[in-house]
Coordinates of C-alpha atoms and ligand atoms in Angstrom, one line a residue:
X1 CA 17.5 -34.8 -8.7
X2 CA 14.9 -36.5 -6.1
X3 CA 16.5 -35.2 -2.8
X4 CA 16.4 -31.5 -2.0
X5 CA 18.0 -29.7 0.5
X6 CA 14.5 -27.9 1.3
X7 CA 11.4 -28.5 0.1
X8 CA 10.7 -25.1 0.0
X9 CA 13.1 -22.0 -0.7
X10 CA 12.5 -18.2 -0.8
X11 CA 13.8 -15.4 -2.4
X12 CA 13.3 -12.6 -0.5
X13 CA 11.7 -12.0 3.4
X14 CA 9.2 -8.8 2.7
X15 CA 5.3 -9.4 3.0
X16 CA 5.5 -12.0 0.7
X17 CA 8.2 -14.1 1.6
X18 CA 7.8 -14.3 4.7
X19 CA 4.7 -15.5 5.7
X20 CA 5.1 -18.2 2.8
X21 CA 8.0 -19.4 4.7
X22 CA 6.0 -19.6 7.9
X23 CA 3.1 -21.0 6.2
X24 CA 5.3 -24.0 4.4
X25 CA 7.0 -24.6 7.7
X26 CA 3.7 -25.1 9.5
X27 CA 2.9 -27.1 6.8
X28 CA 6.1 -29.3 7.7
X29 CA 7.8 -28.2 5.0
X30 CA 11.3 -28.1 5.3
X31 CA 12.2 -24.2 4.5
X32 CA 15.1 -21.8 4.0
X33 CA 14.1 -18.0 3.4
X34 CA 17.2 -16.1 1.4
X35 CA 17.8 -12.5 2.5
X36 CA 20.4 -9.9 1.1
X37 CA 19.2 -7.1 3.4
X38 CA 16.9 -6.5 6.3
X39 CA 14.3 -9.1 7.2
X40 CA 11.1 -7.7 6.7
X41 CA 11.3 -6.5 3.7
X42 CA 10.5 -3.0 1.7
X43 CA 6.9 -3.2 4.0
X44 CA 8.8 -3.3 7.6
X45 CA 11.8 -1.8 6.8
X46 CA 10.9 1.2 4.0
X47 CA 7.7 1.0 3.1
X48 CA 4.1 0.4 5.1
X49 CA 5.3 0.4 9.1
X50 CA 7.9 3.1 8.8
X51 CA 5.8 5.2 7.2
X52 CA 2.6 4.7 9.7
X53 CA 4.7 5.6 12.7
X54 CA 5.4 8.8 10.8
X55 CA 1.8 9.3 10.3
X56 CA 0.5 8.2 13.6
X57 CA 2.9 11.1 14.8
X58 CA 1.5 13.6 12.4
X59 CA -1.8 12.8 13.6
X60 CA -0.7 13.7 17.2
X61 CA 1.0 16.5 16.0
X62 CA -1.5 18.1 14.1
X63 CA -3.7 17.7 16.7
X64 CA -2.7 20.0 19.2
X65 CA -5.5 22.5 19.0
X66 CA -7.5 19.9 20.2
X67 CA -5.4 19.9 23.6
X68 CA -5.6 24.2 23.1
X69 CA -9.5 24.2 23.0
X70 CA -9.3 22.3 26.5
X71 CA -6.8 25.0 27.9
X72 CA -3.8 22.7 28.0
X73 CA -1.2 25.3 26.6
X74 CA 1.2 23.0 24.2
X75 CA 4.6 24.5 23.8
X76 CA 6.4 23.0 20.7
X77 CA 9.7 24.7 20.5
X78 CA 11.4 21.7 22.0
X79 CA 9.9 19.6 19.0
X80 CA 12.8 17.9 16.7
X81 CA 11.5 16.0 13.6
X82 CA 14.4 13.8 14.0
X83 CA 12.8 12.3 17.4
X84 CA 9.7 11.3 14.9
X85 CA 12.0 9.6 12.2
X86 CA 13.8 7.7 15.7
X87 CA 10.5 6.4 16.4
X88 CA 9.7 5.0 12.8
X89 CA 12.9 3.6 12.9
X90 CA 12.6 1.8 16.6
X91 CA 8.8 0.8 14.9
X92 CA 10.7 -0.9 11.9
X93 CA 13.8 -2.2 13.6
X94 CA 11.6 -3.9 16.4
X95 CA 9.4 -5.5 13.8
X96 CA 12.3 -7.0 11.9
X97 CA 13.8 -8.5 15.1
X98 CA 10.0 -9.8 15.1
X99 CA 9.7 -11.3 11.8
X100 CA 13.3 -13.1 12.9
X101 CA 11.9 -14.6 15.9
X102 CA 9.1 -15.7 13.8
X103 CA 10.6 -17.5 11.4
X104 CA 13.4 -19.2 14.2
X105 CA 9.8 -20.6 16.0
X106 CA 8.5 -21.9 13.2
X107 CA 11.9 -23.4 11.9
X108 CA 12.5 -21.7 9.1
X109 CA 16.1 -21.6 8.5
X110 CA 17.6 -18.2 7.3
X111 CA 20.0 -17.7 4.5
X112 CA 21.6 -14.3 4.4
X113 CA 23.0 -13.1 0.8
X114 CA 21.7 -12.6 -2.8
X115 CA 20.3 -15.5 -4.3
X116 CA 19.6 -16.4 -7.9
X117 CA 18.7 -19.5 -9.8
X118 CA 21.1 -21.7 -10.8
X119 CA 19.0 -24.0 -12.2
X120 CA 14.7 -25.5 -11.9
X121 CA 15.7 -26.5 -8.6
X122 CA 18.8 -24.9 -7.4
X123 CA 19.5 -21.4 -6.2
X124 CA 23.4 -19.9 -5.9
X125 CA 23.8 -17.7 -2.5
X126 CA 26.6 -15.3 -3.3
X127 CA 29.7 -17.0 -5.0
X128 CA 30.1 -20.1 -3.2
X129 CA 26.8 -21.3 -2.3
X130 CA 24.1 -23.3 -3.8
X131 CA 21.1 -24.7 -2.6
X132 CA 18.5 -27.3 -3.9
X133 CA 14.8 -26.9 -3.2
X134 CA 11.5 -29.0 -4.6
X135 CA 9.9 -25.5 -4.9
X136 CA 11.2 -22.1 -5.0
X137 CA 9.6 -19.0 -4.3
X138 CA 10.6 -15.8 -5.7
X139 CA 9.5 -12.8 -3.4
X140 CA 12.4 -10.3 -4.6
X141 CA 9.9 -7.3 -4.2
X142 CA 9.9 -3.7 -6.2
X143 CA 12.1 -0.5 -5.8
X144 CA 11.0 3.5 -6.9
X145 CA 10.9 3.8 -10.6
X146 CA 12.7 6.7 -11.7
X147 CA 11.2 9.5 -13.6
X148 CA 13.1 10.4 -16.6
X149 CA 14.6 14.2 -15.9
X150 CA 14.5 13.6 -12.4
X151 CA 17.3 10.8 -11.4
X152 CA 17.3 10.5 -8.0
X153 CA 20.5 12.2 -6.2
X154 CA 19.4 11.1 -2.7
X155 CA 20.1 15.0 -2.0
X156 CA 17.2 16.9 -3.9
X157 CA 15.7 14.1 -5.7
X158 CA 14.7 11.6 -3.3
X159 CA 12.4 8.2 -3.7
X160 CA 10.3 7.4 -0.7
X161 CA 13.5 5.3 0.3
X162 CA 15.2 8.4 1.5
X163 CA 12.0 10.4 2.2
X164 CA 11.9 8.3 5.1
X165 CA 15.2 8.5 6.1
X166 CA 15.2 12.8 6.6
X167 CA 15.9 14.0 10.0
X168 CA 14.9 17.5 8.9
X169 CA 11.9 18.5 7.6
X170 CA 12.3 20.5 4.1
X171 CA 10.8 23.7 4.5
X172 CA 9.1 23.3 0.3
X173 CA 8.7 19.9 -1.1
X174 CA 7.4 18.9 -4.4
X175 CA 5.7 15.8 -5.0
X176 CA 5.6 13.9 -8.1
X177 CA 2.7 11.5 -8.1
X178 CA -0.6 11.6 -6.2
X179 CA -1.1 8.2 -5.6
X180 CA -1.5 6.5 -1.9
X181 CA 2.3 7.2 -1.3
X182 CA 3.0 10.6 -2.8
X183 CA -0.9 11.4 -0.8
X184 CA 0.5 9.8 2.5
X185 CA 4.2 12.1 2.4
X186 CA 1.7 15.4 1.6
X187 CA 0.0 14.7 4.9
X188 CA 3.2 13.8 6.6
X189 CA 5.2 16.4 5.0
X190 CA 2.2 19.4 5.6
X191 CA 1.7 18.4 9.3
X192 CA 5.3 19.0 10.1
X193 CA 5.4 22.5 8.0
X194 CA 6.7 21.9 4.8
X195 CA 4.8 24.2 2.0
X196 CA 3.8 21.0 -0.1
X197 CA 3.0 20.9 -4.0
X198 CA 1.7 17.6 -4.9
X199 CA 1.5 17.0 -8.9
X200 CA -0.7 14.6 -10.6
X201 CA -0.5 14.0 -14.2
X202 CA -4.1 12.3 -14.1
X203 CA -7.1 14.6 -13.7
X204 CA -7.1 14.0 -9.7
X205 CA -5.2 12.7 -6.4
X206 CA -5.4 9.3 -6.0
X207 CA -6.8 8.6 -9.6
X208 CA -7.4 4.9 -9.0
X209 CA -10.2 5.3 -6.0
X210 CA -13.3 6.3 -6.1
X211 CA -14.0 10.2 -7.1
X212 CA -16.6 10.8 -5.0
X213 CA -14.4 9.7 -2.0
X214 CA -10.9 11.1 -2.7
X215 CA -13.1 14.7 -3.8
X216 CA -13.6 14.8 0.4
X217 CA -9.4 14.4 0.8
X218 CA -8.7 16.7 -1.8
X219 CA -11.2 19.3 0.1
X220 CA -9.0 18.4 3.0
X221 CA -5.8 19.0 1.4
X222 CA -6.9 22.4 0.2
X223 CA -8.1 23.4 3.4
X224 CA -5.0 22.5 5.0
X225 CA -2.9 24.7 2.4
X226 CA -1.5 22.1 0.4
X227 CA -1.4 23.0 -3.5
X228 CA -2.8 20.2 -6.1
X229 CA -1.6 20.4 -9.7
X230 CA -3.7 17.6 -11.5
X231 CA -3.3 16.8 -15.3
X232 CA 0.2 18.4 -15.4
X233 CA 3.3 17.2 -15.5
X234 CA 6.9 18.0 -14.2
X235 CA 9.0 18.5 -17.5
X236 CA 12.4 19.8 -16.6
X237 CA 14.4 20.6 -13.4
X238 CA 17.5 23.4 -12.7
X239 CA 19.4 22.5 -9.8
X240 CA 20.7 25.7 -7.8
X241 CA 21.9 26.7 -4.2
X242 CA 18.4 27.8 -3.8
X243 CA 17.1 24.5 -4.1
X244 CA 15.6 22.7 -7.5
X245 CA 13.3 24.8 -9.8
X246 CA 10.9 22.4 -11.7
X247 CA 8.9 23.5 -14.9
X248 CA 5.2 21.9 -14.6
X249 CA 3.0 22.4 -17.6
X250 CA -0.7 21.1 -17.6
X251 CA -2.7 19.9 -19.8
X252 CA -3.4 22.8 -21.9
X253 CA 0.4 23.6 -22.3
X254 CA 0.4 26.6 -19.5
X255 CA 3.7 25.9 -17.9
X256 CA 4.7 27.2 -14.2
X257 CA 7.3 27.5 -12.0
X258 CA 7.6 25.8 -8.7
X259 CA 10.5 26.0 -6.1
X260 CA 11.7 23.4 -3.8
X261 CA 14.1 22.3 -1.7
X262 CA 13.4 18.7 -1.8
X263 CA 11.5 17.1 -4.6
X264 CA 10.0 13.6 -4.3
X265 CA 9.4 12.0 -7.0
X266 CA 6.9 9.1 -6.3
X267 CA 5.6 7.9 -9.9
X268 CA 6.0 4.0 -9.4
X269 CA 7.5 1.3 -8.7
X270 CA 9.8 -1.2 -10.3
X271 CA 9.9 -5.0 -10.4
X272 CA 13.7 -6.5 -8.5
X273 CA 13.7 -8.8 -11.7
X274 CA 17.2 -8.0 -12.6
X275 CA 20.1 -11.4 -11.8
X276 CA 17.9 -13.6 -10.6
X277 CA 18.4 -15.9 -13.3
X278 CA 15.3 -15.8 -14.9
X279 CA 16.7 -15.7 -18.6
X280 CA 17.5 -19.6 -18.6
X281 CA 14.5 -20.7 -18.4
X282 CA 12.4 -18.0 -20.6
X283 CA 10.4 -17.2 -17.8
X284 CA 7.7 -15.0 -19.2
X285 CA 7.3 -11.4 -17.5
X286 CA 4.5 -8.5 -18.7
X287 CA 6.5 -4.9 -18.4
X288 CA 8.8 -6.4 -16.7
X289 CA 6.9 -7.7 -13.9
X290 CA 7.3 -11.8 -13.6
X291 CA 3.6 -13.4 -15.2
X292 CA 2.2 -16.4 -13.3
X293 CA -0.5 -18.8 -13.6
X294 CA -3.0 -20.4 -11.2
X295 CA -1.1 -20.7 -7.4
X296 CA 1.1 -18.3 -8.5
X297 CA 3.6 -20.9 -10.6
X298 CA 5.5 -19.4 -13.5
X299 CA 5.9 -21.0 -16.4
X300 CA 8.2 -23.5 -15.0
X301 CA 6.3 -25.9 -12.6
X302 CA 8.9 -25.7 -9.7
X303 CA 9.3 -21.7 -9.4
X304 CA 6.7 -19.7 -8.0
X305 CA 6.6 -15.9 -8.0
X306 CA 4.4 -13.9 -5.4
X307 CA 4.2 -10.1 -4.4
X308 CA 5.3 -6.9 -6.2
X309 CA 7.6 -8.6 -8.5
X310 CA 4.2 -9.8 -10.0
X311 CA 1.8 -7.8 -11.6
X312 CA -0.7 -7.5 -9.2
X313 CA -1.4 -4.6 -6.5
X314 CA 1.6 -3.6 -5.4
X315 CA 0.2 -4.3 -1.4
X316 CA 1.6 -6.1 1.3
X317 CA -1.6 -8.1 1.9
X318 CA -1.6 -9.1 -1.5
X319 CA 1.8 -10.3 -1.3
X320 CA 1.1 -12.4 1.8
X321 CA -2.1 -13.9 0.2
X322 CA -0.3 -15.2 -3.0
X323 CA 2.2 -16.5 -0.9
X324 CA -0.2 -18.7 1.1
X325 CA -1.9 -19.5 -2.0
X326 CA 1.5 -20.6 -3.6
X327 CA 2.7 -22.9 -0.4
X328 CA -0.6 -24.4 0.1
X329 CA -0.5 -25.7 -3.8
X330 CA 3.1 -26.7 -2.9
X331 CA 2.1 -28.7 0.0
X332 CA -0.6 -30.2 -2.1
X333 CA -3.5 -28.8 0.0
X334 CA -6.6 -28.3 -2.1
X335 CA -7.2 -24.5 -2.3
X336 CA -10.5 -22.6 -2.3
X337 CA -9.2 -19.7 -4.9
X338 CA -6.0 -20.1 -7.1
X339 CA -5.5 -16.7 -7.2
X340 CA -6.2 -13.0 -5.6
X341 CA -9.7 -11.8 -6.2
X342 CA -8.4 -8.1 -7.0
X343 CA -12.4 -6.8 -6.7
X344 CA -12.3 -8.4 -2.7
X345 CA -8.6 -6.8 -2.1
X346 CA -9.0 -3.4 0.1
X347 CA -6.8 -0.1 -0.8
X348 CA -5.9 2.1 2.0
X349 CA -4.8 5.4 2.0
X350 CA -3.7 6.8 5.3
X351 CA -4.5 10.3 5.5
X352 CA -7.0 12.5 7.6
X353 CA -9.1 11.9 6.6
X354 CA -8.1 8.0 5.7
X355 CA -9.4 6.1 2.6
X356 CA -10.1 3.0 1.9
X357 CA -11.9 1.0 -0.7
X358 CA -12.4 -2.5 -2.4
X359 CA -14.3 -3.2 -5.4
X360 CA -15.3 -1.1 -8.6
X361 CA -15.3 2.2 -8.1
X362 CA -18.5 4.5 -9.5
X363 CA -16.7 5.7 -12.4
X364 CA -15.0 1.9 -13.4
X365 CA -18.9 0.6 -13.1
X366 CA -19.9 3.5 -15.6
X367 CA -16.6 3.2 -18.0
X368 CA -17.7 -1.2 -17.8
X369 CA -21.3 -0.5 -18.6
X370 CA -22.2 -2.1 -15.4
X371 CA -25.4 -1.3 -13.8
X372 CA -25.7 -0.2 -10.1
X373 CA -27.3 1.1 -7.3
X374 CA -25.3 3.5 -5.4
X375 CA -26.0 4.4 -1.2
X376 CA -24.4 6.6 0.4
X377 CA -24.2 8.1 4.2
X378 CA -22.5 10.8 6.0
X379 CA -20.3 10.3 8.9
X380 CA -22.2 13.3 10.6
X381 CA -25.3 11.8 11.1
X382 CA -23.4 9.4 13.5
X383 CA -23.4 10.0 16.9
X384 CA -19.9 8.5 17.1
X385 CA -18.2 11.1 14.3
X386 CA -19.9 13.8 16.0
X387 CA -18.9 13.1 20.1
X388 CA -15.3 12.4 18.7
X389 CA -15.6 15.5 16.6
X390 CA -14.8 13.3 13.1
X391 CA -18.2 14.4 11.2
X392 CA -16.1 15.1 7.9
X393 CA -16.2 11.2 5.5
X394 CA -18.8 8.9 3.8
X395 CA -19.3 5.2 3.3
X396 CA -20.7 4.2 -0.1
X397 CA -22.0 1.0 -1.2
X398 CA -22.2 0.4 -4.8
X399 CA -24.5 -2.9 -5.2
X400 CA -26.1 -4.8 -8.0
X401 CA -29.7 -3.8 -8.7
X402 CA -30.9 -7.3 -9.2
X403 CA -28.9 -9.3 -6.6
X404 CA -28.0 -6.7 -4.1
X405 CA -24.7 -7.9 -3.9
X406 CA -22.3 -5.7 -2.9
X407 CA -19.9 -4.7 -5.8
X408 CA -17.7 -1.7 -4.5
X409 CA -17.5 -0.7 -0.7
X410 CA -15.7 2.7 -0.1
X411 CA -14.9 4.7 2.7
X412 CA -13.3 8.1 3.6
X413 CA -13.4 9.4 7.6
X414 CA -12.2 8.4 10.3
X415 CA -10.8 5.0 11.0
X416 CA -12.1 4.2 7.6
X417 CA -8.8 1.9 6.9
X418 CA -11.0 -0.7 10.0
X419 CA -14.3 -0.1 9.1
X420 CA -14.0 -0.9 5.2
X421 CA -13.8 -4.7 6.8
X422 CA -17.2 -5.2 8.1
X423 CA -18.3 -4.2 4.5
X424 CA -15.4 -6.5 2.7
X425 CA -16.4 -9.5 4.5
X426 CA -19.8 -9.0 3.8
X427 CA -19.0 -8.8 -0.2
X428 CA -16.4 -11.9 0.3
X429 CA -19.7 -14.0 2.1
X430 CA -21.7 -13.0 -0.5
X431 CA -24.0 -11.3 1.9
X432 CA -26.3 -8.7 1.4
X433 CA -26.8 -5.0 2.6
X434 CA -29.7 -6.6 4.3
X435 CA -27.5 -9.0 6.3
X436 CA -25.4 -6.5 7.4
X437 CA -28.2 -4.7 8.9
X438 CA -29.7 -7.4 10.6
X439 CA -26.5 -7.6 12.8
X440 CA -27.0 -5.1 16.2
X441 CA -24.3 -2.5 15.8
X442 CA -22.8 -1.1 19.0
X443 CA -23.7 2.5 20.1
X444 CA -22.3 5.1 19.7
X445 CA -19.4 3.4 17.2
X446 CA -18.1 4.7 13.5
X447 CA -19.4 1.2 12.5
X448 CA -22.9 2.7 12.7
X449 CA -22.2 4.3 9.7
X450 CA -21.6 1.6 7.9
X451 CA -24.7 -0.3 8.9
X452 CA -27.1 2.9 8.1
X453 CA -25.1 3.2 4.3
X454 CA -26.4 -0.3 4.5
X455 CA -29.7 0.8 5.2
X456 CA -30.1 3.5 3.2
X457 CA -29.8 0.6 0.0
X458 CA -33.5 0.0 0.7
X459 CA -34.2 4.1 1.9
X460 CA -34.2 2.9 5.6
X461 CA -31.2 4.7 7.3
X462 CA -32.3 6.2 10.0
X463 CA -30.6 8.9 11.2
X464 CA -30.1 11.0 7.6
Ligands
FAD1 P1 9.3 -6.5 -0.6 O1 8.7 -6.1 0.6 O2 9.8 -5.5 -1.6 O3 10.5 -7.5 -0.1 C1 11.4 -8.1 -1.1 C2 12.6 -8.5 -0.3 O4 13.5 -9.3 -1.2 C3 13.5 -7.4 0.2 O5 13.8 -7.5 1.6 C4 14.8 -7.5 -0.7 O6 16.0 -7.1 0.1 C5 14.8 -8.9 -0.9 N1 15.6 -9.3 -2.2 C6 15.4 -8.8 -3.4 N2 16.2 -9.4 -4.3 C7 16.8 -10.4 -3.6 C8 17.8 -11.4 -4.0 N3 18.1 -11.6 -5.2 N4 18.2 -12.2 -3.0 C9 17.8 -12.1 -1.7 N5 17.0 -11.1 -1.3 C10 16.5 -10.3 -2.2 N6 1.5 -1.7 1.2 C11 0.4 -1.9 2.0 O7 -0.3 -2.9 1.8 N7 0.0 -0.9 2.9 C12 0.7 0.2 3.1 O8 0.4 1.0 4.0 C13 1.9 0.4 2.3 N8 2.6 1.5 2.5 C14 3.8 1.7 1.8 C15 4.5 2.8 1.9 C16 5.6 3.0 1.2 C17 6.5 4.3 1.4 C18 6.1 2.1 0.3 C19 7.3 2.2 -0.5 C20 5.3 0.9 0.1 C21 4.2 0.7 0.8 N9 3.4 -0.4 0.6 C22 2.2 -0.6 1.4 C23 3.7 -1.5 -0.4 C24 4.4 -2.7 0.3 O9 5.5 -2.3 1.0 C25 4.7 -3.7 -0.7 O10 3.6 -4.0 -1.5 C26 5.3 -5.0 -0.1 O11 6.4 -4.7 0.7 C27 5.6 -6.0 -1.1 O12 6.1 -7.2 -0.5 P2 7.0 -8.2 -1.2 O13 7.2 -9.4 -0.2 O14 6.5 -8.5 -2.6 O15 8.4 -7.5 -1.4

């Protein structure tokens, strides 16, 4: 078959999908995007914008003593959580209309229903419809992964899905899984008053970012009353009237007893692999995710897979990448990178104090018997994090002794989730801390203390 419907057709309109539809369509690609639920995505609809309107709110919220210590009296019994989970929801409904817009300006046509391959180049919509496309796209996403013992019930065993969705806040919550998600819900849940227990089976929070940096958010935590279990494990749950009683036990074997009323269990995430059609054409998949080659093209030329459904970080600004990467090989434009660089792809973590990161991490450099020099500079000896009373956080560059090129960038502070750019573009350049002192930095800004970490490579910060 020589004459497609589309040139281009995707599964799926999250993070991924999306913008590779927009991207083929500028590229005068002729493009129908398939949809079986909300435009947008898990990232718009349940995932990354939901959840930052809840935390932008928490951040106002929790910052009322601020407004005390100026002698504005702030009188919060007229405060409803459910107004905050309205907001999230206006945030994530107003984006979706966005993304809609989008893709009607650009030409993209939309397609609502479940699609799954039919054939190399032919996708079935529902029961009655098939398409034919010279490329497909498969941007299908991930879902929570259940934890075995803990089903979800969408009553006391939730996923972030429905974590999302309360209207109340829980007055106990238990958290299963420290990473950036089960981290973000302890700050949300905390600010709003739930007494949180957040359960790691690794040996800390966030086990995948630097220690150094996520040692300053778990100081945080503490302070703030939340309790951290690391290196244990949730091994059995009794459902009562008085809520769900979980049985940790750590890594010696000591087991406890923890009380809840909600427990969220936030362990992982799960390719959407399942009736796509993929078993026709022995498309290969790694634990289940789908595997792909250079551009993203599985193992048959024609079908692309992009996103979470791959194994790559599970990130929305990974998905987007691989799907430009992926429509730009389709449209036969020659591409700088075939792939993701994971070492130049940031992390964030949006907590107070936020993380974020890119690059090895100290202890991956030590584990890889790569040698480093490590700088390091406090937010307090910034002007900036002082006058905006922010001093708590760190930037630390990790560079390469010979070529001072920058091998891990990692921030905790303040508006560290914008700063970690200035040093991710500098790593992607191939500049040097050197060059990224030689630009004037604005005073009094946070960015100041990115430039004086830079410094401070060579023992020339100044203000430390
Ligand atoms: P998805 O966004 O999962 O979209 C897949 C789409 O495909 C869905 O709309 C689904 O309905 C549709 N679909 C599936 N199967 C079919 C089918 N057969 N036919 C038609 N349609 C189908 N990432 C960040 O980078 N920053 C963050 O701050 C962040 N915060 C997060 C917070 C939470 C609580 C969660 C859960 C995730 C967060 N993420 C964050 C991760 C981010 O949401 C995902 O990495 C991103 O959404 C993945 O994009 P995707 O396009 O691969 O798939």
């Amino acid at each position: 078959m020589t004459n497609y419907d589309y040139d281009v057709a995707v599964i799926g309109s999250g993070p991924g999908g999306y913008v590779a539809a927009i991207r083929a369509s500028q590229l005068n690609l002729k493009t129908v995007i398939i949809e079986e639920d909300k435009l947008g995505g898990v990232c718009l609809n349940i995932g990354c914008i939901p959840s930052k309107a809840i935390i932008h709110q928490a951040e106002i919220f929790r910052n009322t003593p601020r407004l005390e210590a100026m002698g504005i009296s702030v009188d919060k019994t007229g405060f409803s959580y459910e107004s905050v989970f309205k907001a999230s929801r206006k945030a994530a409904d107003s984006l979706s209309k966005g993304i809609a817009y989008l893709l009607k300006k650009n030409g993209v046509e939309v397609i609502n229903g479940r699609g799954s391959l039919k054939s190399e180049h032919e996708i079935s919509i529902g029961e009655e419809k098939v398409i034919s496309a010279r490329a497909i796209i498969l941007a299908t996403g991930s879902r929570p992964r259940e934890l075995k013992g803990f089903e979800f019930d969408g009553e006391t065993v939730l996923s972030s899905n429905e974590a999302l969705m309360l209207k109340k806040i829980p007055p106990r919550t238990l958290i299963l899984g420290a990473g950036a998600i089960g981290c973000e819900f302890a700050h949300i849940l905390n600010a709003f008053g739930s007494e949180v227990v957040l359960v790691e089976m690794m040996d800390r929070i966030l086990p995948l970012e630097d220690r150094e940096i996520t040692n300053v958010l778990k100081r945080s935590f503490t302070k703030r009353g939340i309790q951290i279990h690391t290196s244990t494990k949730a091994v059995s749950l009794r459902k009562s009237s008085e809520g769900a009683e979980v049985t940790l036990e750590n890594e010696k074997g000591e087991t406890s007893e923890i009380t809840a009323d909600k427990i969220l269990v936030v362990t992982g995430r799960v390719p959407n692999i399942e009736n796509l059609g993929l078993e026709q054409f022995n498309i290969e998949t790694e634990y289940g995710y789908v595997k792909t080659g250079p551009y993203y093209q599985t193992s048959v030329e024609s079908i692309y897979a992009i996103g979470d459904l791959t194994p790559t970080p599970l990130l929305a600004h990974v998905a987007s990448k691989e799907g430009e990467i992926a429509v730009e090989h389709i449209a036969g434009i020659p591409s700088k990178i075939s792939k993701v660089d994971f070492l130049s792809v940031p992390g964030a973590v949006y907590c107070e104090p936020q993380l974020a990161g890119f690059g090895l991490t100290e202890e991956k450099a030590v584990e890889r018997n790569i040698s480093f020099k490590k700088s390091l500079f406090p937010y307090r000896g910034t002007g900036k994090a002082v006058a905006i009373g922010e001093p708590d956080g760190m930037v630390k560059i990790l560079l390469d002794p010979e070529t001072e090129e920058i091998i891990g960038g990692h921030i905790v502070g303040a508006q560290a989730t914008e700063l970690i750019h200035q040093l991710l573009l500098a790593k992607t350049k191939g500049l040097t801390p050197h060059d990224v002192t030689d630009m004037i930095h604005a005073h009094p800004t946070l960015s100041e203390a990115v430039m004086e970490c830079a410094k401070q490579a060579n023992g020339s910060a100044i203000h430390i």
